[in-house]
MMTF fields as JSON, N, C-alpha, C and O atoms, coordinates in Angstrom:
{
  "mmtfVersion": "1.0.0",
  "mmtfProducer": "UNKNOWN",
  "numBonds": 507,
  "numAtoms": 508,
  "numGroups": 127,
  "numChains": 1,
  "numModels": 1,
  "chainsPerModel": [1],
  "groupsPerChain": [127],
  "chainIdList": ["A"],
  "bondAtomList": [4, 2, 8, 6, 12, 10, 16, 14, 20, 18, 24, 22, 28, 26, 32, 30, 36, 34, 40, 38, 44, 42, 48, 46, 52, 50, 56, 54, 60, 58, 64, 62, 68, 66, 72, 70, 76, 74, 80, 78, 84, 82, 88, 86, 92, 90, 96, 94, 100, 98, 104, 102, 108, 106, 112, 110, 116, 114, 120, 118, 124, 122, 128, 126, 132, 130, 136, 134, 140, 138, 144, 142, 148, 146, 152, 150, 156, 154, 160, 158, 164, 162, 168, 166, 172, 170, 176, 174, 180, 178, 184, 182, 188, 186, 192, 190, 196, 194, 200, 198, 204, 202, 208, 206, 212, 210, 216, 214, 220, 218, 224, 222, 228, 226, 232, 230, 236, 234, 240, 238, 244, 242, 248, 246, 252, 250, 256, 254, 260, 258, 264, 262, 268, 266, 272, 270, 276, 274, 280, 278, 284, 282, 288, 286, 292, 290, 296, 294, 300, 298, 304, 302, 308, 306, 312, 310, 316, 314, 320, 318, 324, 322, 328, 326, 332, 330, 336, 334, 340, 338, 344, 342, 348, 346, 352, 350, 356, 354, 360, 358, 364, 362, 368, 366, 372, 370, 376, 374, 380, 378, 384, 382, 388, 386, 392, 390, 396, 394, 400, 398, 404, 402, 408, 406, 412, 410, 416, 414, 420, 418, 424, 422, 428, 426, 432, 430, 436, 434, 440, 438, 444, 442, 448, 446, 452, 450, 456, 454, 460, 458, 464, 462, 468, 466, 472, 470, 476, 474, 480, 478, 484, 482, 488, 486, 492, 490, 496, 494, 500, 498, 504, 502],
  "bondOrderList": [1, 1, 1, 1, 1, 1, 1, 1, 1, 1, 1, 1, 1, 1, 1, 1, 1, 1, 1, 1, 1, 1, 1, 1, 1, 1, 1, 1, 1, 1, 1, 1, 1, 1, 1, 1, 1, 1, 1, 1, 1, 1, 1, 1, 1, 1, 1, 1, 1, 1, 1, 1, 1, 1, 1, 1, 1, 1, 1, 1, 1, 1, 1, 1, 1, 1, 1, 1, 1, 1, 1, 1, 1, 1, 1, 1, 1, 1, 1, 1, 1, 1, 1, 1, 1, 1, 1, 1, 1, 1, 1, 1, 1, 1, 1, 1, 1, 1, 1, 1, 1, 1, 1, 1, 1, 1, 1, 1, 1, 1, 1, 1, 1, 1, 1, 1, 1, 1, 1, 1, 1, 1, 1, 1, 1, 1],
  "groupList": [{"groupName": "MET", "atomNameList": ["N", "CA", "C", "O"], "elementList": ["N", "C", "C", "O"], "formalChargeList": [0, 0, 0, 0], "bondAtomList": [1, 0, 2, 1, 3, 2], "bondOrderList": [1, 1, 2], "singleLetterCode": "M", "chemCompType": "L-PEPTIDE LINKING"}, {"groupName": "PHE", "atomNameList": ["N", "CA", "C", "O"], "elementList": ["N", "C", "C", "O"], "formalChargeList": [0, 0, 0, 0], "bondAtomList": [1, 0, 2, 1, 3, 2], "bondOrderList": [1, 1, 2], "singleLetterCode": "F", "chemCompType": "L-PEPTIDE LINKING"}, {"groupName": "SER", "atomNameList": ["N", "CA", "C", "O"], "elementList": ["N", "C", "C", "O"], "formalChargeList": [0, 0, 0, 0], "bondAtomList": [1, 0, 2, 1, 3, 2], "bondOrderList": [1, 1, 2], "singleLetterCode": "S", "chemCompType": "L-PEPTIDE LINKING"}, {"groupName": "GLU", "atomNameList": ["N", "CA", "C", "O"], "elementList": ["N", "C", "C", "O"], "formalChargeList": [0, 0, 0, 0], "bondAtomList": [1, 0, 2, 1, 3, 2], "bondOrderList": [1, 1, 2], "singleLetterCode": "E", "chemCompType": "L-PEPTIDE LINKING"}, {"groupName": "LYS", "atomNameList": ["N", "CA", "C", "O"], "elementList": ["N", "C", "C", "O"], "formalChargeList": [0, 0, 0, 0], "bondAtomList": [1, 0, 2, 1, 3, 2], "bondOrderList": [1, 1, 2], "singleLetterCode": "K", "chemCompType": "L-PEPTIDE LINKING"}, {"groupName": "PRO", "atomNameList": ["N", "CA", "C", "O"], "elementList": ["N", "C", "C", "O"], "formalChargeList": [0, 0, 0, 0], "bondAtomList": [1, 0, 2, 1, 3, 2], "bondOrderList": [1, 1, 2], "singleLetterCode": "P", "chemCompType": "L-PEPTIDE LINKING"}, {"groupName": "TYR", "atomNameList": ["N", "CA", "C", "O"], "elementList": ["N", "C", "C", "O"], "formalChargeList": [0, 0, 0, 0], "bondAtomList": [1, 0, 2, 1, 3, 2], "bondOrderList": [1, 1, 2], "singleLetterCode": "Y", "chemCompType": "L-PEPTIDE LINKING"}, {"groupName": "ALA", "atomNameList": ["N", "CA", "C", "O"], "elementList": ["N", "C", "C", "O"], "formalChargeList": [0, 0, 0, 0], "bondAtomList": [1, 0, 2, 1, 3, 2], "bondOrderList": [1, 1, 2], "singleLetterCode": "A", "chemCompType": "L-PEPTIDE LINKING"}, {"groupName": "ILE", "atomNameList": ["N", "CA", "C", "O"], "elementList": ["N", "C", "C", "O"], "formalChargeList": [0, 0, 0, 0], "bondAtomList": [1, 0, 2, 1, 3, 2], "bondOrderList": [1, 1, 2], "singleLetterCode": "I", "chemCompType": "L-PEPTIDE LINKING"}, {"groupName": "LEU", "atomNameList": ["N", "CA", "C", "O"], "elementList": ["N", "C", "C", "O"], "formalChargeList": [0, 0, 0, 0], "bondAtomList": [1, 0, 2, 1, 3, 2], "bondOrderList": [1, 1, 2], "singleLetterCode": "L", "chemCompType": "L-PEPTIDE LINKING"}, {"groupName": "GLY", "atomNameList": ["N", "CA", "C", "O"], "elementList": ["N", "C", "C", "O"], "formalChargeList": [0, 0, 0, 0], "bondAtomList": [1, 0, 2, 1, 3, 2], "bondOrderList": [1, 1, 2], "singleLetterCode": "G", "chemCompType": "PEPTIDE LINKING"}, {"groupName": "THR", "atomNameList": ["N", "CA", "C", "O"], "elementList": ["N", "C", "C", "O"], "formalChargeList": [0, 0, 0, 0], "bondAtomList": [1, 0, 2, 1, 3, 2], "bondOrderList": [1, 1, 2], "singleLetterCode": "T", "chemCompType": "L-PEPTIDE LINKING"}, {"groupName": "ARG", "atomNameList": ["N", "CA", "C", "O"], "elementList": ["N", "C", "C", "O"], "formalChargeList": [0, 0, 0, 0], "bondAtomList": [1, 0, 2, 1, 3, 2], "bondOrderList": [1, 1, 2], "singleLetterCode": "R", "chemCompType": "L-PEPTIDE LINKING"}, {"groupName": "ASP", "atomNameList": ["N", "CA", "C", "O"], "elementList": ["N", "C", "C", "O"], "formalChargeList": [0, 0, 0, 0], "bondAtomList": [1, 0, 2, 1, 3, 2], "bondOrderList": [1, 1, 2], "singleLetterCode": "D", "chemCompType": "L-PEPTIDE LINKING"}, {"groupName": "GLN", "atomNameList": ["N", "CA", "C", "O"], "elementList": ["N", "C", "C", "O"], "formalChargeList": [0, 0, 0, 0], "bondAtomList": [1, 0, 2, 1, 3, 2], "bondOrderList": [1, 1, 2], "singleLetterCode": "Q", "chemCompType": "L-PEPTIDE LINKING"}, {"groupName": "ASN", "atomNameList": ["N", "CA", "C", "O"], "elementList": ["N", "C", "C", "O"], "formalChargeList": [0, 0, 0, 0], "bondAtomList": [1, 0, 2, 1, 3, 2], "bondOrderList": [1, 1, 2], "singleLetterCode": "N", "chemCompType": "L-PEPTIDE LINKING"}, {"groupName": "VAL", "atomNameList": ["N", "CA", "C", "O"], "elementList": ["N", "C", "C", "O"], "formalChargeList": [0, 0, 0, 0], "bondAtomList": [1, 0, 2, 1, 3, 2], "bondOrderList": [1, 1, 2], "singleLetterCode": "V", "chemCompType": "L-PEPTIDE LINKING"}, {"groupName": "HIS", "atomNameList": ["N", "CA", "C", "O"], "elementList": ["N", "C", "C", "O"], "formalChargeList": [0, 0, 0, 0], "bondAtomList": [1, 0, 2, 1, 3, 2], "bondOrderList": [1, 1, 2], "singleLetterCode": "H", "chemCompType": "L-PEPTIDE LINKING"}, {"groupName": "TRP", "atomNameList": ["N", "CA", "C", "O"], "elementList": ["N", "C", "C", "O"], "formalChargeList": [0, 0, 0, 0], "bondAtomList": [1, 0, 2, 1, 3, 2], "bondOrderList": [1, 1, 2], "singleLetterCode": "W", "chemCompType": "L-PEPTIDE LINKING"}],
  "groupTypeList": [0, 1, 1, 2, 3, 4, 5, 3, 6, 7, 5, 4, 8, 9, 9, 10, 11, 12, 13, 12, 1, 2, 9, 9, 1, 14, 1, 7, 2, 9, 9, 15, 10, 13, 15, 4, 8, 13, 7, 2, 10, 2, 8, 12, 2, 8, 5, 16, 16, 13, 6, 15, 11, 9, 3, 0, 12, 14, 1, 1, 4, 2, 6, 10, 3, 2, 9, 2, 13, 13, 16, 5, 2, 9, 10, 4, 11, 9, 15, 12, 17, 6, 7, 9, 0, 14, 12, 3, 15, 13, 5, 6, 4, 12, 14, 16, 13, 8, 18, 1, 2, 4, 13, 6, 9, 13, 18, 9, 5, 10, 12, 8, 18, 2, 9, 3, 2, 3, 18, 14, 10, 2, 12, 7, 2, 8, 8],
  "groupIdList": [1, 2, 3, 4, 5, 6, 7, 8, 9, 10, 11, 12, 13, 14, 15, 16, 17, 18, 19, 20, 21, 22, 23, 24, 25, 26, 27, 28, 29, 30, 31, 32, 33, 34, 35, 36, 37, 38, 39, 40, 41, 42, 43, 44, 45, 46, 47, 48, 49, 50, 51, 52, 53, 54, 55, 56, 57, 58, 59, 60, 61, 62, 63, 64, 65, 66, 67, 68, 69, 70, 71, 72, 73, 74, 75, 76, 77, 78, 79, 80, 81, 82, 83, 84, 85, 86, 87, 88, 89, 90, 91, 92, 93, 94, 95, 96, 97, 98, 99, 100, 101, 102, 103, 104, 105, 106, 107, 108, 109, 110, 111, 112, 113, 114, 115, 116, 117, 118, 119, 120, 121, 122, 123, 124, 125, 126, 127],
  "secStructList": [7, 7, 7, 1, 1, 7, 6, 6, 7, 7, 7, 7, 7, 7, 6, 6, 7, 3, 3, 6, 6, 6, 2, 2, 2, 2, 2, 2, 2, 2, 2, 2, 2, 6, 6, 6, 7, 1, 7, 6, 6, 7, 3, 3, 3, 3, 3, 3, 3, 7, 1, 1, 7, 3, 3, 3, 3, 3, 3, 3, 3, 3, 3, 3, 3, 3, 3, 3, 7, 1, 1, 4, 4, 4, 7, 1, 3, 3, 3, 3, 3, 3, 3, 3, 7, 7, 7, 6, 6, 7, 1, 1, 7, 3, 3, 3, 3, 3, 3, 3, 3, 7, 6, 6, 6, 6, 6, 1, 3, 3, 3, 3, 3, 3, 3, 3, 4, 4, 4, 6, 1, 3, 3, 3, 3, 3, 7],
  "xCoordList": [10.117, 10.218, 9.345, 8.292, 9.867, 9.522, 9.651, 10.377, 8.9, 8.768, 9.245, 8.989, 10.049, 10.656, 9.823, 10.043, 8.769, 7.829, 6.707, 5.935, 6.721, 5.659, 6.394, 6.047, 7.485, 8.201, 7.132, 7.416, 6.141, 5.109, 4.547, 4.057, 4.57, 3.868, 4.789, 5.56, 4.746, 5.681, 4.929, 4.945, 4.192, 3.499, 4.18, 5.403, 3.713, 4.167, 4.144, 3.129, 5.392, 5.503, 4.618, 4.74, 3.672, 2.707, 3.587, 4.458, 3.299, 3.842, 3.471, 2.313, 4.707, 4.551, 4.682, 4.548, 4.933, 4.909, 6.001, 7.048, 5.73, 6.392, 6.555, 5.841, 7.665, 7.73, 7.279, 7.268, 6.88, 6.355, 7.499, 7.226, 8.805, 9.809, 9.973, 9.861, 10.201, 10.58, 9.292, 9.288, 8.321, 6.965, 6.798, 6.444, 7.096, 6.813, 7.788, 7.522, 9.015, 10.273, 9.976, 10.267, 9.395, 8.935, 7.929, 8.099, 6.847, 5.638, 6.036, 5.348, 7.03, 7.622, 8.112, 7.943, 8.78, 9.487, 8.06, 8.179, 6.994, 5.73, 5.379, 5.085, 5.352, 4.826, 5.737, 5.314, 7.233, 8.27, 7.784, 7.633, 7.553, 7.546, 6.072, 5.922, 5.06, 3.782, 2.904, 2.017, 3.365, 2.691, 1.1, 0.444, 0.597, -0.813, -1.735, -2.966, -0.908, -1.509, -2.48, -2.241, -3.345, -4.076, -4.953, -4.624, -5.997, -6.966, -7.644, -7.717, -8.066, -8.656, -9.693, -10.462, -9.74, -10.812, -10.327, -10.815, -9.324, -8.956, -8.197, -7.67, -8.353, -7.673, -6.748, -7.235, -5.549, -4.606, -4.376, -4.297, -4.251, -3.96, -2.743, -2.335, -2.043, -0.701, -0.386, -0.931, 0.496, 0.633, 1.95, 2.927, 1.652, 2.585, 2.868, 1.999, 4.187, 4.801, 5.158, 5.828, 4.531, 4.528, 5.478, 6.462, 5.271, 6.014, 5.915, 6.907, 4.886, 4.193, 3.396, 2.952, 3.092, 1.929, 2.419, 3.14, 1.994, 1.835, 0.533, 0.008, 0.022, -1.32, -1.669, -1.122, -2.635, -3.042, -3.837, -4.838, -3.293, -4.05, -4.501, -3.725, -5.581, -6.041, -5.344, -5.962, -4.254, -3.37, -3.43, -3.42, -3.478, -3.459, -4.912, -5.366, -5.505, -6.682, -6.148, -5.593, -6.292, -5.583, -6.516, -7.648, -5.91, -6.855, -6.418, -6.843, -5.549, -5.333, -3.946, -3.047, -3.947, -2.617, -3.168, -4.247, -2.527, -2.794, -1.671, -0.794, -1.606, -0.609, -0.803, -1.601, -0.118, -0.616, 0.591, 1.737, 0.298, 1.411, 1.281, 1.725, 0.74, 0.404, 1.811, 1.834, 3.065, 4.251, 5.07, 5.792, 4.695, 5.227, 6.569, 6.963, 7.212, 8.888, 9.313, 10.4, 8.383, 8.678, 7.818, 7.982, 6.881, 6.044, 5.024, 4.607, 4.508, 3.499, 4.303, 5.087, 4.033, 4.494, 3.453, 2.307, 3.642, 2.673, 2.826, 3.745, 1.964, 1.686, 0.626, -0.278, 0.873, -0.033, -0.525, 0.281, -1.725, -1.929, -2.656, -3.598, -2.252, -2.737, -2.805, -2.134, -3.932, -4.177, -3.92, -3.992, -3.606, -3.326, -4.681, -5.501, -5.121, -6.575, -6.244, -5.192, -7.383, -7.198, -7.685, -8.472, -7.151, -7.575, -8.573, -8.357, -9.46, -10.61, -9.917, -10.223, -9.015, -8.671, -7.251, -6.511, -7.056, -5.714, -5.908, -6.928, -5.291, -5.514, -4.897, -5.378, -3.996, -3.403, -3.803, -3.101, -5.145, -5.473, -4.956, -4.937, -4.494, -3.892, -4.49, -5.085, -4.172, -4.612, -3.256, -2.687, -2.848, -1.734, -1.969, -2.537, -1.56, -1.73, -0.291, 0.593, -0.047, 1.271, 0.923, -0.008, 1.85, 2.139, 3.41, 4.441, 3.365, 4.438, 4.565, 3.644, 5.909, 5.993, 6.95, 7.953, 6.306, 7.132, 8.213, 9.343, 8.037, 8.864, 10.124, 9.847, 11.35, 12.362, 12.618, 13.782, 11.541, 11.685, 11.406, 11.552, 11.036, 10.745, 9.935, 10.328, 8.833, 7.731, 8.141, 7.309, 9.262, 9.422, 8.622, 8.317, 8.186, 7.46, 7.97, 9.0, 7.12, 7.373, 6.987, 7.678, 5.807, 5.254, 4.544, 3.792, 4.673, 3.842, 3.204, 3.931, 1.781, 1.135, 0.448, -0.333, 0.81, 0.344, -0.596, -0.125, -1.729, -2.38, -2.7, -3.452, -2.122, -2.203, -3.145, -3.141, -4.18, -5.168, -4.791, -5.586, -3.547, -3.291, -2.911, -2.879, -2.678, -2.37, -3.468, -3.36, -4.481, -5.632, -5.588, -5.764, -5.352, -5.239, -3.818, -3.58, -2.859, -1.469, -1.21, -1.612, -0.457, -0.278, 1.232, 1.934, 1.575, 3.15, 3.203, 2.584, 3.786, 3.853, 5.339, 6.071, 5.823, 7.062, 7.112, 6.482, 8.006, 8.122, 9.505, 9.777],
  "yCoordList": [11.074, 9.559, 8.872, 9.356, 7.879, 7.133, 5.708, 5.285, 4.946, 3.309, 2.938, 3.568, 1.813, 1.169, 0.561, 0.562, 0.023, -0.635, 0.148, -0.279, 1.422, 2.457, 3.748, 4.758, 3.759, 5.094, 6.418, 7.446, 6.347, 7.474, 7.903, 9.03, 7.066, 7.29, 7.968, 7.28, 9.432, 9.908, 10.932, 12.149, 10.224, 10.848, 12.028, 12.049, 12.878, 13.725, 13.122, 12.591, 13.244, 12.709, 13.341, 14.553, 12.605, 13.455, 13.542, 12.715, 14.524, 14.8, 13.517, 13.166, 12.805, 11.906, 10.346, 9.314, 10.37, 9.083, 8.235, 8.695, 7.148, 5.84, 4.892, 4.93, 4.024, 2.863, 1.721, 1.597, 0.783, -0.652, -1.285, -1.698, -1.298, -1.962, -1.243, -1.917, -0.064, 0.71, 1.09, 1.628, 0.948, 1.565, 1.299, 2.203, -0.136, -0.264, 0.265, 0.346, 0.723, 1.129, 2.898, 3.599, 3.33, 4.748, 4.955, 5.888, 4.115, 4.066, 3.985, 4.58, 3.327, 3.133, 4.516, 4.944, 5.073, 6.572, 7.637, 8.619, 7.425, 8.164, 7.985, 8.933, 6.863, 6.447, 6.92, 7.441, 6.829, 7.255, 8.831, 9.251, 9.662, 11.083, 11.336, 12.387, 10.471, 11.03, 9.617, 9.231, 8.95, 7.756, 7.903, 6.905, 9.024, 9.25, 9.237, 9.28, 9.172, 8.977, 7.738, 6.739, 7.765, 6.775, 5.877, 4.728, 6.475, 6.095, 4.704, 4.561, 3.832, 2.578, 2.864, 3.812, 2.039, 2.391, 3.33, 3.303, 4.187, 5.163, 4.256, 3.145, 5.117, 4.566, 5.462, 6.546, 5.266, 6.135, 5.89, 4.737, 6.927, 6.968, 7.41, 8.451, 6.612, 7.01, 6.95, 6.177, 7.823, 7.6, 6.575, 6.712, 5.446, 4.383, 4.078, 3.96, 3.971, 3.819, 2.239, 1.821, 1.235, 0.051, -0.299, 0.422, -1.49, -1.777, -1.037, -0.957, -0.503, 0.355, 1.389, 2.041, 1.701, 2.751, 3.692, 3.257, 4.864, 5.491, 6.078, 6.9, 5.704, 5.86, 5.963, 5.242, 6.934, 7.214, 5.813, 5.425, 5.101, 4.076, 4.102, 4.549, 3.732, 3.65, 2.314, 1.259, 2.495, 1.623, 0.649, -0.581, 1.389, 0.701, 1.101, 2.243, -0.041, 0.455, 0.099, -0.982, 0.84, 0.701, 0.139, 0.565, -0.841, -1.434, -0.913, -1.408, 0.108, 0.817, 0.391, -0.219, 0.791, 0.612, -0.282, 0.048, -1.353, -2.116, -2.879, -3.342, -3.047, -3.832, -5.33, -5.864, -6.041, -7.533, -8.38, -7.93, -9.533, -10.617, -10.891, -11.958, -10.072, -10.272, -10.71, -11.488, -10.118, -10.382, -11.336, -10.947, -12.865, -13.779, -13.762, -13.959, -13.561, -13.412, -12.189, -12.167, -11.26, -10.136, -10.107, -9.323, -11.14, -11.086, -10.042, -9.475, -9.655, -8.594, -7.194, -6.712, -6.599, -5.274, -4.284, -4.728, -3.074, -2.194, -1.985, -1.321, -2.539, -2.855, -1.877, -1.326, -1.742, -1.113, -1.977, -2.28, -2.327, -3.489, -2.778, -2.028, -2.993, -2.467, -3.58, -4.596, -3.337, -4.379, -3.634, -2.405, -4.337, -3.796, -3.656, -4.46, -2.714, -2.655, -3.14, -2.922, -3.862, -4.483, -3.477, -2.559, -3.751, -2.855, -3.617, -4.689, -2.957, -3.344, -4.365, -5.515, -3.532, -4.104, -4.968, -5.296, -5.224, -6.06, -7.519, -8.017, -8.283, -9.508, -10.361, -11.475, -9.973, -10.692, -10.216, -9.495, -10.758, -10.644, -11.26, -12.475, -10.295, -10.793, -10.136, -9.059, -11.132, -10.21, -10.073, -11.082, -8.941, -8.718, -7.952, -6.862, -8.452, -7.82, -7.544, -8.379, -6.201, -5.844, -5.319, -4.574, -5.862, -5.303, -4.537, -5.037, -3.233, -2.371, -2.357, -2.186, -2.573, -2.615, -1.387, -0.94, -0.963, -0.006, -0.481, -0.036, -1.257, -1.748, -2.451, -3.335, -2.203, -3.159, -2.667, -2.609, -2.29, -2.172, -0.768, -0.554, 0.201, 1.711, 1.624, 2.068, 1.073, 1.143, 0.245, 0.249, -0.49, -1.119, -2.334, -2.767, -3.032, -3.967, -5.339, -5.941, -5.704, -6.929, -8.298, -9.315, -8.181, -9.178, -8.953, -7.982, -9.56, -9.563, -10.69, -11.638, -10.892, -11.829, -11.733, -10.822, -12.766, -12.74, -13.786, -14.918, -13.733, -14.806, -14.487, -13.545, -15.282, -15.189, -15.903, -17.106, -15.371, -16.11, -16.918, -17.754, -16.697, -17.546, -19.149, -20.091, -19.179, -20.541, -21.065, -22.035, -20.48, -21.132, -21.549, -22.733, -20.626, -20.587, -20.941, -21.311, -20.769, -20.802, -19.693, -18.592, -19.874, -18.591, -18.584, -19.568, -17.185, -16.897, -16.043, -14.981, -16.303, -15.344, -14.989, -15.899, -13.691, -13.431, -12.622, -11.581, -13.261, -12.68, -12.228, -11.68],
  "zCoordList": [9.984, 10.066, 8.777, 8.362, 8.329, 7.276, 7.588, 8.488, 6.791, 6.778, 5.66, 4.634, 5.666, 4.645, 3.492, 2.281, 4.238, 3.566, 2.932, 2.074, 3.499, 2.856, 2.639, 3.253, 1.716, 1.611, 1.515, 2.13, 0.872, 0.644, 1.959, 2.036, 3.069, 4.19, 5.171, 5.841, 5.307, 6.352, 7.292, 7.104, 8.443, 9.409, 10.134, 9.996, 10.773, 11.439, 12.915, 13.365, 13.679, 14.888, 15.948, 16.125, 16.728, 17.612, 18.907, 19.181, 19.6, 21.133, 21.965, 22.19, 22.432, 23.299, 22.585, 23.243, 21.309, 20.66, 21.24, 21.694, 21.199, 21.838, 20.535, 19.533, 20.777, 20.236, 20.624, 21.848, 19.993, 20.772, 21.782, 22.909, 21.214, 21.899, 23.274, 24.298, 23.336, 25.014, 25.503, 26.611, 24.987, 25.569, 27.087, 27.843, 27.578, 28.978, 29.698, 30.897, 29.313, 30.141, 30.219, 31.188, 29.074, 28.837, 29.94, 30.724, 30.06, 30.732, 32.255, 33.084, 32.592, 33.844, 34.502, 35.644, 33.386, 33.82, 33.998, 34.731, 33.427, 33.926, 35.106, 35.835, 35.456, 36.986, 37.862, 38.894, 37.613, 38.497, 38.707, 39.854, 37.592, 37.794, 38.485, 39.107, 38.399, 39.16, 39.357, 38.596, 40.553, 40.729, 41.061, 41.358, 41.003, 41.258, 39.8, 39.794, 38.618, 37.458, 37.329, 38.008, 36.653, 36.148, 37.215, 37.509, 37.706, 38.696, 38.164, 36.944, 38.887, 38.335, 37.409, 37.562, 36.411, 35.257, 34.164, 33.034, 34.537, 33.474, 32.221, 32.28, 31.165, 30.064, 29.388, 29.065, 29.104, 28.589, 27.265, 26.839, 26.517, 24.875, 24.73, 25.243, 23.986, 23.697, 22.064, 21.276, 21.784, 20.077, 20.198, 20.934, 19.19, 19.19, 17.674, 16.81, 17.497, 16.196, 16.351, 17.296, 15.107, 15.068, 14.065, 13.902, 13.259, 12.17, 10.969, 10.244, 10.671, 9.541, 9.787, 8.841, 11.062, 11.284, 12.538, 13.436, 12.486, 13.701, 14.025, 13.273, 15.065, 15.327, 16.907, 17.741, 17.219, 18.565, 19.066, 18.465, 20.218, 20.697, 21.948, 22.793, 22.297, 23.488, 24.361, 24.504, 24.798, 25.104, 26.566, 26.611, 27.453, 29.031, 29.637, 29.701, 30.045, 31.049, 32.538, 32.734, 33.361, 34.61, 35.739, 35.968, 36.39, 37.402, 38.858, 39.902, 38.785, 40.029, 40.679, 40.098, 41.879, 42.664, 43.842, 44.334, 44.314, 45.414, 46.082, 45.352, 47.3, 47.944, 47.866, 48.636, 46.981, 46.649, 46.387, 46.394, 46.175, 45.752, 44.28, 43.856, 43.494, 42.061, 41.395, 40.442, 42.0, 41.314, 42.413, 43.331, 41.993, 43.107, 43.44, 44.59, 42.601, 42.93, 43.955, 44.531, 44.084, 45.107, 46.501, 47.436, 46.402, 47.468, 47.703, 46.693, 48.934, 48.981, 48.656, 49.474, 47.397, 47.323, 46.85, 46.779, 46.529, 46.016, 44.344, 43.866, 43.667, 42.372, 41.712, 42.34, 40.332, 39.58, 38.332, 37.452, 38.277, 37.127, 36.03, 36.288, 34.849, 33.493, 32.744, 32.931, 31.553, 30.531, 29.388, 29.391, 28.341, 26.98, 26.449, 26.89, 25.506, 25.178, 23.696, 23.095, 23.215, 21.837, 20.819, 21.047, 19.743, 18.587, 17.513, 16.947, 17.422, 16.539, 15.144, 14.828, 14.587, 13.087, 13.305, 12.378, 14.504, 14.92, 14.379, 14.857, 13.595, 13.207, 14.342, 14.546, 14.999, 16.107, 17.511, 18.22, 17.866, 19.081, 20.242, 20.44, 21.077, 22.394, 23.644, 23.698, 24.8, 26.086, 26.995, 27.413, 27.231, 27.842, 29.092, 29.014, 30.309, 31.716, 32.074, 31.881, 32.666, 33.198, 34.713, 35.017, 35.539, 36.763, 36.769, 36.319, 37.308, 37.544, 39.051, 39.85, 39.335, 40.88, 41.383, 40.827, 42.661, 43.113, 44.036, 43.836, 44.941, 45.756, 45.081, 44.27, 45.287, 44.647, 43.204, 42.807, 42.358, 41.018, 40.571, 39.368, 41.323, 40.969, 39.774, 38.696, 39.936, 38.813, 37.523, 36.616, 37.336, 36.178, 36.219, 37.33, 35.031, 35.0, 35.803, 35.499, 36.816, 37.738, 37.038, 37.101, 36.375, 35.801, 34.386, 34.307, 33.546, 32.112, 31.787, 31.49, 31.753, 31.378, 29.919, 29.645, 28.991, 27.696, 27.175, 27.284, 26.668, 26.265, 24.772, 24.521, 23.715, 22.319, 21.775, 22.038, 20.894, 20.573, 19.336, 18.908, 18.707, 17.616, 18.008, 17.216, 19.223, 19.955, 20.669, 21.419, 20.469, 21.302, 22.624, 22.91, 23.532, 24.938, 25.464, 26.614, 24.421, 25.035, 25.768, 25.393, 26.98, 27.573, 28.078, 28.309, 28.199, 28.518, 29.704, 29.64, 30.685, 31.643, 32.006, 32.394, 31.896, 32.17, 33.452, 33.633, 34.411, 35.634, 35.907, 36.975]
}
């Protein structure tokens, strides 16, 4: 692996490495394989490839599994709620919450809520 912006930087790919784009769908596959993973309060570390880095990141904090209507378009369903952990040195601070839905979606993301600090309180919710 190499980065066009940093040709001298060629990190060894770590076991379980994910890219930012497909991370949520790959994570859904983990839940489908074992829906008992990540008890409430646990934090999952995942090696992630970004634009110009590969680093181990404490990525998702689990809020556990519950039967709720947190994904309004699905009604009351079995969901797992995760929060994206912030990196200390990230200039683009954001809060992201993700609800993976078992019913109807087989653990695919049913709702993604994002709060970007750049826009001083602007919110985007993808359902």
